[in-house]
Amino acid sequence: NALIRDPANLNRSVADFVDQNYTIVPPDTPISRLAAVFAEGKVALVQQEGKITGLLTKIDLIDHMARVLR
């Protein structure tokens, strides 16, 4: 959408367009904490040893819970 509105945006940094709507969590974060993150409308970035190793969304939690409850 940004490029359609203004083709000059092609030369801007990706950071200018990234939504800062995330929370960084360690890999051992309890699922209950993820539910709170998702309730805020955020995604969870999993960080281990200074590197982002995963991205979890609300649908990931829903899929996980559906598998566990089967």
Tab-separated table of N, CA, C and O in Angstrom:
chain	number	residue	atom	x	y	z
A	1	ASN	N	0.818	-1.193	0.000
A	1	ASN	CA	0.000	0.000	0.000
A	1	ASN	C	0.863	1.260	0.000
A	1	ASN	O	0.507	2.252	-0.630
A	2	ALA	N	1.971	1.203	0.742
A	2	ALA	CA	2.838	2.378	0.808
A	2	ALA	C	3.420	2.710	-0.565
A	2	ALA	O	3.538	3.876	-0.931
A	3	LEU	N	3.749	1.703	-1.352
A	3	LEU	CA	4.308	1.944	-2.687
A	3	LEU	C	3.254	2.451	-3.653
A	3	LEU	O	3.547	3.255	-4.533
A	4	ILE	N	2.045	1.968	-3.506
A	4	ILE	CA	0.965	2.441	-4.373
A	4	ILE	C	0.678	3.905	-4.095
A	4	ILE	O	0.489	4.698	-5.018
A	5	ARG	N	0.669	4.269	-2.801
A	5	ARG	CA	0.393	5.659	-2.438
A	5	ARG	C	1.498	6.600	-2.894
A	5	ARG	O	1.236	7.721	-3.295
A	6	ASP	N	2.751	6.134	-2.816
A	6	ASP	CA	3.874	6.989	-3.189
A	6	ASP	C	5.055	6.125	-3.610
A	6	ASP	O	5.754	5.569	-2.763
A	7	PRO	N	5.307	6.002	-4.916
A	7	PRO	CA	6.416	5.170	-5.394
A	7	PRO	C	7.773	5.574	-4.823
A	7	PRO	O	8.692	4.771	-4.774
A	8	ALA	N	7.911	6.803	-4.339
A	8	ALA	CA	9.170	7.239	-3.731
A	8	ALA	C	9.477	6.453	-2.457
A	8	ALA	O	10.620	6.420	-2.001
A	9	ASN	N	8.459	5.801	-1.896
A	9	ASN	CA	8.667	4.997	-0.691
A	9	ASN	C	9.615	3.832	-0.928
A	9	ASN	O	10.146	3.256	0.015
A	10	LEU	N	9.846	3.492	-2.189
A	10	LEU	CA	10.745	2.392	-2.525
A	10	LEU	C	12.133	2.615	-1.941
A	10	LEU	O	12.847	1.662	-1.623
A	11	ASN	N	12.531	3.846	-1.752
A	11	ASN	CA	13.868	4.163	-1.251
A	11	ASN	C	13.918	4.325	0.268
A	11	ASN	O	14.983	4.589	0.814
A	12	ARG	N	12.782	4.170	0.941
A	12	ARG	CA	12.767	4.315	2.390
A	12	ARG	C	13.144	3.002	3.073
A	12	ARG	O	13.061	1.926	2.485
A	13	SER	N	13.520	3.105	4.319
A	13	SER	CA	13.897	1.943	5.118
A	13	SER	C	12.663	1.106	5.457
A	13	SER	O	11.578	1.645	5.688
A	14	VAL	N	12.841	-0.195	5.531
A	14	VAL	CA	11.758	-1.095	5.913
A	14	VAL	C	11.239	-0.723	7.309
A	14	VAL	O	10.045	-0.809	7.577
A	15	ALA	N	12.126	-0.287	8.181
A	15	ALA	CA	11.740	0.074	9.545
A	15	ALA	C	10.655	1.147	9.567
A	15	ALA	O	9.859	1.215	10.506
A	16	ASP	N	10.604	1.988	8.549
A	16	ASP	CA	9.582	3.032	8.480
A	16	ASP	C	8.172	2.460	8.332
A	16	ASP	O	7.194	3.138	8.631
A	17	PHE	N	8.070	1.221	7.878
A	17	PHE	CA	6.761	0.625	7.594
A	17	PHE	C	6.371	-0.492	8.554
A	17	PHE	O	5.251	-0.966	8.518
A	18	VAL	N	7.300	-0.922	9.383
A	18	VAL	CA	7.043	-2.038	10.275
A	18	VAL	C	6.180	-1.580	11.446
A	18	VAL	O	6.464	-0.592	12.102
A	19	ASP	N	5.134	-2.330	11.690
A	19	ASP	CA	4.266	-2.086	12.833
A	19	ASP	C	5.004	-2.579	14.082
A	19	ASP	O	5.469	-3.712	14.124
A	20	GLN	N	5.123	-1.748	15.070
A	20	GLN	CA	5.838	-2.105	16.293
A	20	GLN	C	4.929	-2.839	17.276
A	20	GLN	O	5.094	-2.737	18.478
A	21	ASN	N	3.999	-3.589	16.764
A	21	ASN	CA	3.003	-4.251	17.588
A	21	ASN	C	3.427	-5.690	17.897
A	21	ASN	O	2.792	-6.656	17.470
A	22	TYR	N	4.526	-5.823	18.649
A	22	TYR	CA	5.033	-7.138	19.001
A	22	TYR	C	5.611	-7.104	20.409
A	22	TYR	O	5.871	-6.037	20.971
A	23	THR	N	5.808	-8.299	20.973
A	23	THR	CA	6.469	-8.463	22.251
A	23	THR	C	7.542	-9.519	22.064
A	23	THR	O	7.293	-10.555	21.447
A	24	ILE	N	8.733	-9.264	22.587
A	24	ILE	CA	9.816	-10.244	22.524
A	24	ILE	C	9.730	-11.120	23.767
A	24	ILE	O	9.622	-10.619	24.888
A	25	VAL	N	9.748	-12.445	23.534
A	25	VAL	CA	9.648	-13.406	24.629
A	25	VAL	C	10.750	-14.451	24.504
A	25	VAL	O	11.204	-14.753	23.403
A	26	PRO	N	11.174	-15.025	25.648
A	26	PRO	CA	12.131	-16.136	25.590
A	26	PRO	C	11.404	-17.432	25.224
A	26	PRO	O	10.172	-17.520	25.341
A	27	PRO	N	12.151	-18.460	24.794
A	27	PRO	CA	11.521	-19.718	24.380
A	27	PRO	C	10.736	-20.429	25.482
A	27	PRO	O	9.827	-21.203	25.187
A	28	ASP	N	11.046	-20.164	26.731
A	28	ASP	CA	10.358	-20.857	27.825
A	28	ASP	C	9.149	-20.084	28.363
A	28	ASP	O	8.625	-20.395	29.431
A	29	THR	N	8.659	-19.140	27.581
A	29	THR	CA	7.490	-18.359	27.986
A	29	THR	C	6.269	-19.262	28.109
A	29	THR	O	5.974	-20.033	27.198
A	30	PRO	N	5.541	-19.173	29.229
A	30	PRO	CA	4.330	-19.986	29.374
A	30	PRO	C	3.247	-19.563	28.379
A	30	PRO	O	3.139	-18.391	28.016
A	31	ILE	N	2.462	-20.526	27.960
A	31	ILE	CA	1.375	-20.249	27.027
A	31	ILE	C	0.420	-19.204	27.600
A	31	ILE	O	-0.100	-18.368	26.868
A	32	SER	N	0.221	-19.215	28.907
A	32	SER	CA	-0.672	-18.229	29.514
A	32	SER	C	-0.181	-16.805	29.247
A	32	SER	O	-0.979	-15.894	29.054
A	33	ARG	N	1.115	-16.608	29.189
A	33	ARG	CA	1.672	-15.284	28.878
A	33	ARG	C	1.406	-14.933	27.416
A	33	ARG	O	1.107	-13.798	27.080
A	34	LEU	N	1.494	-15.920	26.537
A	34	LEU	CA	1.220	-15.667	25.125
A	34	LEU	C	-0.231	-15.248	24.922
A	34	LEU	O	-0.516	-14.366	24.118
A	35	ALA	N	-1.129	-15.868	25.657
A	35	ALA	CA	-2.538	-15.501	25.545
A	35	ALA	C	-2.719	-14.025	25.873
A	35	ALA	O	-3.488	-13.322	25.203
A	36	ALA	N	-1.997	-13.530	26.879
A	36	ALA	CA	-2.084	-12.116	27.245
A	36	ALA	C	-1.508	-11.228	26.142
A	36	ALA	O	-2.061	-10.168	25.832
A	37	VAL	N	-0.416	-11.669	25.532
A	37	VAL	CA	0.194	-10.909	24.427
A	37	VAL	C	-0.797	-10.803	23.270
A	37	VAL	O	-1.023	-9.725	22.717
A	38	PHE	N	-1.419	-11.916	22.926
A	38	PHE	CA	-2.359	-11.931	21.810
A	38	PHE	C	-3.624	-11.143	22.123
A	38	PHE	O	-4.223	-10.534	21.236
A	39	ALA	N	-4.028	-11.132	23.380
A	39	ALA	CA	-5.207	-10.358	23.778
A	39	ALA	C	-4.970	-8.863	23.575
A	39	ALA	O	-5.917	-8.102	23.365
A	40	GLU	N	-3.704	-8.445	23.601
A	40	GLU	CA	-3.337	-7.049	23.342
A	40	GLU	C	-3.241	-6.757	21.847
A	40	GLU	O	-2.903	-5.651	21.441
A	41	GLY	N	-3.493	-7.777	21.018
A	41	GLY	CA	-3.416	-7.596	19.573
A	41	GLY	C	-1.996	-7.621	19.041
A	41	GLY	O	-1.729	-7.141	17.942
A	42	LYS	N	-1.081	-8.205	19.805
A	42	LYS	CA	0.331	-8.252	19.404
A	42	LYS	C	0.707	-9.650	18.924
A	42	LYS	O	-0.031	-10.608	19.123
A	43	VAL	N	1.878	-9.748	18.317
A	43	VAL	CA	2.481	-11.037	17.999
A	43	VAL	C	3.662	-11.210	18.945
A	43	VAL	O	4.153	-10.250	19.528
A	44	ALA	N	4.132	-12.445	19.096
A	44	ALA	CA	5.272	-12.738	19.961
A	44	ALA	C	6.470	-13.121	19.095
A	44	ALA	O	6.373	-14.024	18.273
A	45	LEU	N	7.565	-12.399	19.294
A	45	LEU	CA	8.823	-12.758	18.660
A	45	LEU	C	9.629	-13.526	19.691
A	45	LEU	O	9.887	-13.017	20.789
A	46	VAL	N	10.020	-14.743	19.367
A	46	VAL	CA	10.790	-15.572	20.287
A	46	VAL	C	12.269	-15.263	20.071
A	46	VAL	O	12.779	-15.351	18.948
A	47	GLN	N	12.931	-14.885	21.169
A	47	GLN	CA	14.346	-14.526	21.080
A	47	GLN	C	15.164	-15.451	21.970
A	47	GLN	O	14.850	-15.651	23.140
A	48	GLN	N	16.207	-16.034	21.369
A	48	GLN	CA	17.100	-16.925	22.103
A	48	GLN	C	18.527	-16.553	21.767
A	48	GLN	O	18.883	-16.452	20.579
A	49	GLU	N	19.325	-16.311	22.789
A	49	GLU	CA	20.725	-15.938	22.621
A	49	GLU	C	20.891	-14.752	21.685
A	49	GLU	O	21.759	-14.719	20.821
A	50	GLY	N	20.008	-13.771	21.844
A	50	GLY	CA	20.117	-12.532	21.083
A	50	GLY	C	19.590	-12.593	19.657
A	50	GLY	O	19.651	-11.608	18.938
A	51	LYS	N	19.065	-13.752	19.243
A	51	LYS	CA	18.535	-13.892	17.879
A	51	LYS	C	17.050	-14.203	17.923
A	51	LYS	O	16.586	-14.963	18.771
A	52	ILE	N	16.312	-13.639	16.979
A	52	ILE	CA	14.906	-13.979	16.827
A	52	ILE	C	14.842	-15.360	16.181
A	52	ILE	O	15.360	-15.566	15.092
A	53	THR	N	14.220	-16.303	16.893
A	53	THR	CA	14.169	-17.685	16.404
A	53	THR	C	12.764	-18.128	16.014
A	53	THR	O	12.584	-19.233	15.517
A	54	GLY	N	11.782	-17.264	16.275
A	54	GLY	CA	10.426	-17.640	15.924
A	54	GLY	C	9.469	-16.472	16.023
A	54	GLY	O	9.775	-15.447	16.624
A	55	LEU	N	8.343	-16.655	15.390
A	55	LEU	CA	7.267	-15.675	15.426
A	55	LEU	C	5.987	-16.446	15.692
A	55	LEU	O	5.690	-17.414	15.002
A	56	LEU	N	5.271	-16.047	16.736
A	56	LEU	CA	4.026	-16.718	17.086
A	56	LEU	C	2.877	-15.729	17.003
A	56	LEU	O	2.990	-14.593	17.462
A	57	THR	N	1.780	-16.203	16.431
A	57	THR	CA	0.592	-15.380	16.301
A	57	THR	C	-0.564	-16.045	17.044
A	57	THR	O	-0.459	-17.193	17.485
A	58	LYS	N	-1.636	-15.331	17.139
A	58	LYS	CA	-2.820	-15.863	17.815
A	58	LYS	C	-3.289	-17.162	17.161
A	58	LYS	O	-3.669	-18.108	17.847
A	59	ILE	N	-3.240	-17.235	15.853
A	59	ILE	CA	-3.681	-18.454	15.166
A	59	ILE	C	-2.760	-19.627	15.487
A	59	ILE	O	-3.211	-20.778	15.555
A	60	ASP	N	-1.477	-19.361	15.723
A	60	ASP	CA	-0.562	-20.435	16.134
A	60	ASP	C	-1.005	-21.022	17.471
A	60	ASP	O	-0.987	-22.242	17.658
A	61	LEU	N	-1.390	-20.160	18.405
A	61	LEU	CA	-1.864	-20.625	19.704
A	61	LEU	C	-3.165	-21.412	19.552
A	61	LEU	O	-3.334	-22.478	20.152
A	62	ILE	N	-4.060	-20.917	18.716
A	62	ILE	CA	-5.331	-21.620	18.477
A	62	ILE	C	-5.071	-23.002	17.876
A	62	ILE	O	-5.646	-24.002	18.319
A	63	ASP	N	-4.187	-23.078	16.879
A	63	ASP	CA	-3.847	-24.370	16.269
A	63	ASP	C	-3.248	-25.324	17.296
A	63	ASP	O	-3.591	-26.514	17.334
A	64	HIS	N	-2.354	-24.813	18.130
A	64	HIS	CA	-1.712	-25.648	19.163
A	64	HIS	C	-2.759	-26.190	20.131
A	64	HIS	O	-2.782	-27.392	20.430
A	65	MET	N	-3.624	-25.320	20.612
A	65	MET	CA	-4.647	-25.733	21.568
A	65	MET	C	-5.611	-26.742	20.941
A	65	MET	O	-6.020	-27.700	21.597
A	66	ALA	N	-5.941	-26.569	19.686
A	66	ALA	CA	-6.832	-27.509	19.001
A	66	ALA	C	-6.182	-28.881	18.910
A	66	ALA	O	-6.845	-29.911	19.119
A	67	ARG	N	-4.874	-28.939	18.628
A	67	ARG	CA	-4.172	-30.232	18.570
A	67	ARG	C	-4.120	-30.887	19.940
A	67	ARG	O	-4.310	-32.097	20.072
A	68	VAL	N	-3.854	-30.103	20.976
A	68	VAL	CA	-3.759	-30.638	22.336
A	68	VAL	C	-5.118	-31.175	22.803
A	68	VAL	O	-5.178	-32.217	23.469
A	69	LEU	N	-6.184	-30.517	22.429
A	69	LEU	CA	-7.523	-30.913	22.887
A	69	LEU	C	-8.137	-32.062	22.098
A	69	LEU	O	-9.202	-32.542	22.462
A	70	ARG	N	-7.499	-32.484	21.039
A	70	ARG	CA	-8.052	-33.588	20.218
A	70	ARG	C	-7.980	-34.887	20.927
A	70	ARG	O	-7.344	-35.409	21.597
